Short mmCIF file of N, CA, C and O in Angstrom, two decimals:
data_model
loop_
_atom_site.label_atom_id
_atom_site.label_comp_id
_atom_site.label_asym_id
_atom_site.label_seq_id
_atom_site.Cartn_x
_atom_site.Cartn_y
_atom_site.Cartn_z
N MET L 1 -6.65 17.18 3.93
CA MET L 1 -6.08 16.94 2.62
C MET L 1 -5.38 15.58 2.60
O MET L 1 -4.68 15.22 3.52
N LEU L 2 -5.59 14.84 1.52
CA LEU L 2 -5.03 13.50 1.39
C LEU L 2 -3.58 13.57 0.94
O LEU L 2 -3.22 14.29 0.02
N ASN L 3 -2.72 12.83 1.63
CA ASN L 3 -1.30 12.77 1.27
C ASN L 3 -1.09 11.58 0.33
O ASN L 3 -1.02 10.45 0.76
N ILE L 4 -1.00 11.86 -0.98
CA ILE L 4 -0.88 10.81 -1.98
C ILE L 4 0.58 10.42 -2.14
O ILE L 4 1.44 11.26 -2.32
N LYS L 5 0.84 9.10 -2.05
CA LYS L 5 2.19 8.55 -2.22
C LYS L 5 2.17 7.59 -3.41
O LYS L 5 1.23 6.82 -3.58
N TRP L 6 3.21 7.66 -4.22
CA TRP L 6 3.33 6.82 -5.41
C TRP L 6 4.46 5.82 -5.22
O TRP L 6 5.50 6.15 -4.68
N LYS L 7 4.22 4.56 -5.68
CA LYS L 7 5.24 3.50 -5.64
C LYS L 7 5.36 2.89 -7.02
O LYS L 7 4.37 2.78 -7.75
N GLN L 8 6.56 2.44 -7.36
CA GLN L 8 6.81 1.75 -8.63
C GLN L 8 6.08 0.40 -8.62
O GLN L 8 5.99 -0.25 -7.58
N ILE L 9 5.56 -0.01 -9.78
CA ILE L 9 4.94 -1.32 -9.90
C ILE L 9 6.04 -2.34 -10.22
O ILE L 9 6.82 -2.14 -11.16
N LYS L 10 6.10 -3.40 -9.43
CA LYS L 10 7.15 -4.42 -9.59
C LYS L 10 7.07 -5.02 -11.00
O LYS L 10 6.01 -5.41 -11.46
N GLY L 11 8.21 -5.06 -11.65
CA GLY L 11 8.28 -5.55 -13.03
C GLY L 11 8.09 -4.46 -14.06
O GLY L 11 8.35 -4.66 -15.24
N TYR L 12 7.59 -3.31 -13.63
CA TYR L 12 7.36 -2.17 -14.52
C TYR L 12 8.02 -0.92 -13.98
O TYR L 12 7.56 0.19 -14.19
N GLU L 13 9.16 -1.09 -13.28
CA GLU L 13 9.87 0.03 -12.70
C GLU L 13 10.29 1.01 -13.79
O GLU L 13 10.73 0.62 -14.86
N GLY L 14 10.10 2.28 -13.54
CA GLY L 14 10.43 3.32 -14.50
C GLY L 14 9.37 3.53 -15.56
O GLY L 14 9.48 4.44 -16.37
N LEU L 15 8.34 2.69 -15.57
CA LEU L 15 7.26 2.82 -16.55
C LEU L 15 5.93 3.21 -15.91
O LEU L 15 5.22 4.08 -16.43
N TYR L 16 5.57 2.54 -14.80
CA TYR L 16 4.28 2.76 -14.15
C TYR L 16 4.44 2.90 -12.64
O TYR L 16 5.34 2.31 -12.05
N GLU L 17 3.51 3.65 -12.04
CA GLU L 17 3.44 3.78 -10.59
C GLU L 17 1.99 3.65 -10.15
O GLU L 17 1.07 3.97 -10.91
N VAL L 18 1.78 3.20 -8.92
CA VAL L 18 0.45 3.11 -8.33
C VAL L 18 0.44 3.94 -7.06
O VAL L 18 1.44 4.00 -6.33
N SER L 19 -0.69 4.61 -6.79
CA SER L 19 -0.78 5.46 -5.61
C SER L 19 -1.48 4.72 -4.47
O SER L 19 -2.11 3.68 -4.69
N ASN L 20 -1.40 5.30 -3.28
CA ASN L 20 -2.05 4.69 -2.13
C ASN L 20 -3.57 4.82 -2.19
O ASN L 20 -4.27 4.19 -1.40
N ASP L 21 -4.12 5.58 -3.14
CA ASP L 21 -5.57 5.65 -3.31
C ASP L 21 -6.05 4.86 -4.54
O ASP L 21 -7.19 4.95 -4.94
N GLY L 22 -5.14 4.06 -5.17
CA GLY L 22 -5.53 3.14 -6.23
C GLY L 22 -5.38 3.65 -7.64
O GLY L 22 -5.73 2.94 -8.59
N ARG L 23 -4.86 4.84 -7.84
CA ARG L 23 -4.67 5.35 -9.20
C ARG L 23 -3.35 4.82 -9.76
O ARG L 23 -2.41 4.55 -9.04
N VAL L 24 -3.31 4.67 -11.09
CA VAL L 24 -2.12 4.20 -11.78
C VAL L 24 -1.73 5.25 -12.81
O VAL L 24 -2.58 5.81 -13.49
N ARG L 25 -0.42 5.53 -12.90
CA ARG L 25 0.04 6.49 -13.89
C ARG L 25 1.22 5.94 -14.66
O ARG L 25 2.01 5.15 -14.15
N ARG L 26 1.28 6.36 -15.93
CA ARG L 26 2.36 5.97 -16.83
C ARG L 26 3.40 7.07 -16.80
O ARG L 26 3.08 8.25 -16.94
N LEU L 27 4.66 6.72 -16.62
CA LEU L 27 5.72 7.72 -16.50
C LEU L 27 6.29 8.13 -17.84
O LEU L 27 6.73 9.26 -18.00
N ARG L 28 6.28 7.25 -18.82
CA ARG L 28 6.82 7.57 -20.14
C ARG L 28 5.71 7.45 -21.17
O ARG L 28 5.15 6.37 -21.37
N PHE L 29 5.41 8.54 -21.83
CA PHE L 29 4.32 8.57 -22.79
C PHE L 29 4.77 9.36 -24.00
O PHE L 29 5.12 10.53 -23.89
N ILE L 30 4.83 8.72 -25.16
CA ILE L 30 5.22 9.42 -26.39
C ILE L 30 3.93 9.73 -27.15
O ILE L 30 3.16 8.85 -27.50
N ASN L 31 3.70 11.01 -27.40
CA ASN L 31 2.47 11.49 -28.00
C ASN L 31 2.61 11.59 -29.52
O ASN L 31 3.14 12.55 -30.03
N GLY L 32 2.09 10.60 -30.24
CA GLY L 32 2.08 10.63 -31.70
C GLY L 32 3.46 10.83 -32.30
O GLY L 32 4.40 10.11 -32.01
N SER L 33 3.59 11.84 -33.17
CA SER L 33 4.86 12.10 -33.83
C SER L 33 5.80 12.95 -32.98
O SER L 33 6.95 13.15 -33.34
N HIS L 34 5.30 13.47 -31.87
CA HIS L 34 6.13 14.28 -30.98
C HIS L 34 6.93 13.35 -30.06
O HIS L 34 6.40 12.42 -29.49
N ASN L 35 8.19 13.60 -29.93
CA ASN L 35 9.05 12.77 -29.09
C ASN L 35 9.30 13.45 -27.75
O ASN L 35 10.35 14.03 -27.52
N PHE L 36 8.31 13.41 -26.88
CA PHE L 36 8.49 13.95 -25.55
C PHE L 36 7.86 13.01 -24.54
O PHE L 36 7.03 12.19 -24.90
N GLU L 37 8.28 13.12 -23.33
CA GLU L 37 7.78 12.26 -22.27
C GLU L 37 7.03 13.08 -21.25
O GLU L 37 7.40 14.21 -20.95
N LYS L 38 5.94 12.53 -20.73
CA LYS L 38 5.19 13.18 -19.66
C LYS L 38 4.49 12.11 -18.84
O LYS L 38 4.38 10.97 -19.25
N ILE L 39 4.03 12.50 -17.68
CA ILE L 39 3.28 11.59 -16.82
C ILE L 39 1.82 11.65 -17.20
O ILE L 39 1.26 12.73 -17.38
N LYS L 40 1.19 10.50 -17.35
CA LYS L 40 -0.22 10.43 -17.73
C LYS L 40 -0.92 9.39 -16.87
O LYS L 40 -0.43 8.27 -16.71
N GLU L 41 -2.08 9.75 -16.32
CA GLU L 41 -2.85 8.81 -15.52
C GLU L 41 -3.54 7.80 -16.44
O GLU L 41 -4.07 8.16 -17.49
N CYS L 42 -3.52 6.53 -16.05
CA CYS L 42 -4.10 5.46 -16.85
C CYS L 42 -5.61 5.35 -16.60
O CYS L 42 -6.07 5.53 -15.48
N LYS L 43 -6.32 5.01 -17.66
CA LYS L 43 -7.76 4.84 -17.57
C LYS L 43 -8.09 3.51 -16.90
O LYS L 43 -7.51 2.47 -17.24
N GLN L 44 -9.00 3.54 -15.94
CA GLN L 44 -9.44 2.32 -15.27
C GLN L 44 -10.79 1.91 -15.84
O GLN L 44 -11.64 2.75 -16.11
N THR L 45 -10.96 0.60 -16.05
CA THR L 45 -12.23 0.09 -16.55
C THR L 45 -12.74 -1.02 -15.64
O THR L 45 -11.97 -1.68 -14.95
N LEU L 46 -14.03 -1.23 -15.65
CA LEU L 46 -14.68 -2.26 -14.85
C LEU L 46 -14.85 -3.50 -15.72
O LEU L 46 -15.47 -3.43 -16.78
N ASN L 47 -14.28 -4.65 -15.29
CA ASN L 47 -14.42 -5.86 -16.10
C ASN L 47 -15.75 -6.55 -15.78
O ASN L 47 -16.51 -6.12 -14.92
N THR L 48 -16.02 -7.65 -16.47
CA THR L 48 -17.32 -8.33 -16.34
C THR L 48 -17.53 -8.98 -14.98
O THR L 48 -18.65 -9.30 -14.62
N TRP L 49 -16.45 -9.17 -14.21
CA TRP L 49 -16.55 -9.78 -12.88
C TRP L 49 -16.61 -8.73 -11.77
O TRP L 49 -16.58 -9.06 -10.60
N GLY L 50 -16.62 -7.44 -12.14
CA GLY L 50 -16.74 -6.37 -11.16
C GLY L 50 -15.44 -5.83 -10.62
O GLY L 50 -15.45 -5.04 -9.67
N TYR L 51 -14.30 -6.21 -11.20
CA TYR L 51 -13.00 -5.71 -10.77
C TYR L 51 -12.56 -4.53 -11.64
O TYR L 51 -12.78 -4.53 -12.86
N MET L 52 -11.91 -3.55 -11.03
CA MET L 52 -11.32 -2.46 -11.78
C MET L 52 -10.00 -2.95 -12.36
O MET L 52 -9.23 -3.64 -11.70
N THR L 53 -9.75 -2.62 -13.64
CA THR L 53 -8.53 -3.05 -14.31
C THR L 53 -7.85 -1.87 -15.00
O THR L 53 -8.48 -0.87 -15.30
N VAL L 54 -6.56 -2.02 -15.23
CA VAL L 54 -5.75 -1.05 -15.97
C VAL L 54 -4.88 -1.85 -16.93
O VAL L 54 -4.31 -2.88 -16.55
N ASN L 55 -4.78 -1.40 -18.17
CA ASN L 55 -3.92 -2.05 -19.16
C ASN L 55 -2.51 -1.48 -19.07
O ASN L 55 -2.33 -0.27 -19.14
N LEU L 56 -1.52 -2.36 -18.93
CA LEU L 56 -0.13 -1.99 -18.90
C LEU L 56 0.56 -2.60 -20.11
O LEU L 56 0.11 -3.61 -20.64
N SER L 57 1.66 -1.99 -20.55
CA SER L 57 2.43 -2.60 -21.64
C SER L 57 3.92 -2.39 -21.38
O SER L 57 4.34 -1.41 -20.77
N LYS L 58 4.69 -3.37 -21.85
CA LYS L 58 6.15 -3.33 -21.69
C LYS L 58 6.75 -4.16 -22.81
O LYS L 58 6.35 -5.31 -23.01
N ASN L 59 7.66 -3.57 -23.54
CA ASN L 59 8.34 -4.25 -24.65
C ASN L 59 7.36 -4.83 -25.67
O ASN L 59 7.54 -5.93 -26.18
N GLY L 60 6.27 -4.12 -25.93
CA GLY L 60 5.27 -4.55 -26.90
C GLY L 60 4.28 -5.58 -26.39
O GLY L 60 3.38 -5.98 -27.11
N LEU L 61 4.44 -6.05 -25.16
CA LEU L 61 3.51 -7.02 -24.58
C LEU L 61 2.52 -6.29 -23.66
O LEU L 61 2.89 -5.37 -22.94
N LYS L 62 1.26 -6.73 -23.70
CA LYS L 62 0.22 -6.09 -22.89
C LYS L 62 -0.14 -6.97 -21.71
O LYS L 62 -0.11 -8.19 -21.80
N TYR L 63 -0.49 -6.32 -20.60
CA TYR L 63 -0.84 -7.01 -19.37
C TYR L 63 -1.99 -6.25 -18.74
O TYR L 63 -2.01 -5.02 -18.76
N VAL L 64 -2.95 -6.96 -18.15
CA VAL L 64 -4.07 -6.34 -17.46
C VAL L 64 -3.83 -6.43 -15.96
O VAL L 64 -3.65 -7.52 -15.41
N LEU L 65 -3.80 -5.28 -15.28
CA LEU L 65 -3.59 -5.21 -13.84
C LEU L 65 -4.94 -5.11 -13.15
O LEU L 65 -5.73 -4.22 -13.45
N LEU L 66 -5.24 -6.05 -12.25
CA LEU L 66 -6.46 -6.00 -11.46
C LEU L 66 -6.22 -5.14 -10.24
O LEU L 66 -5.21 -5.31 -9.54
N LEU L 67 -7.13 -4.22 -9.96
CA LEU L 67 -6.98 -3.34 -8.80
C LEU L 67 -7.87 -3.79 -7.67
O LEU L 67 -8.84 -4.43 -7.82
#
């Protein structure tokens, strides 16, 4: 069994974490009109150069994280 460890992403502490197997999760997620928080895994996409990417956001600004 794999022992998964999560670490905070620098600059996005308290918002996002990355695991030792390459997954990224969002720690604060507000679902529509409901005001609750839960952990949600982020969708990874393959860019045109063959790199896996994840979209992050903070204070209304978006950033693409290359994995």
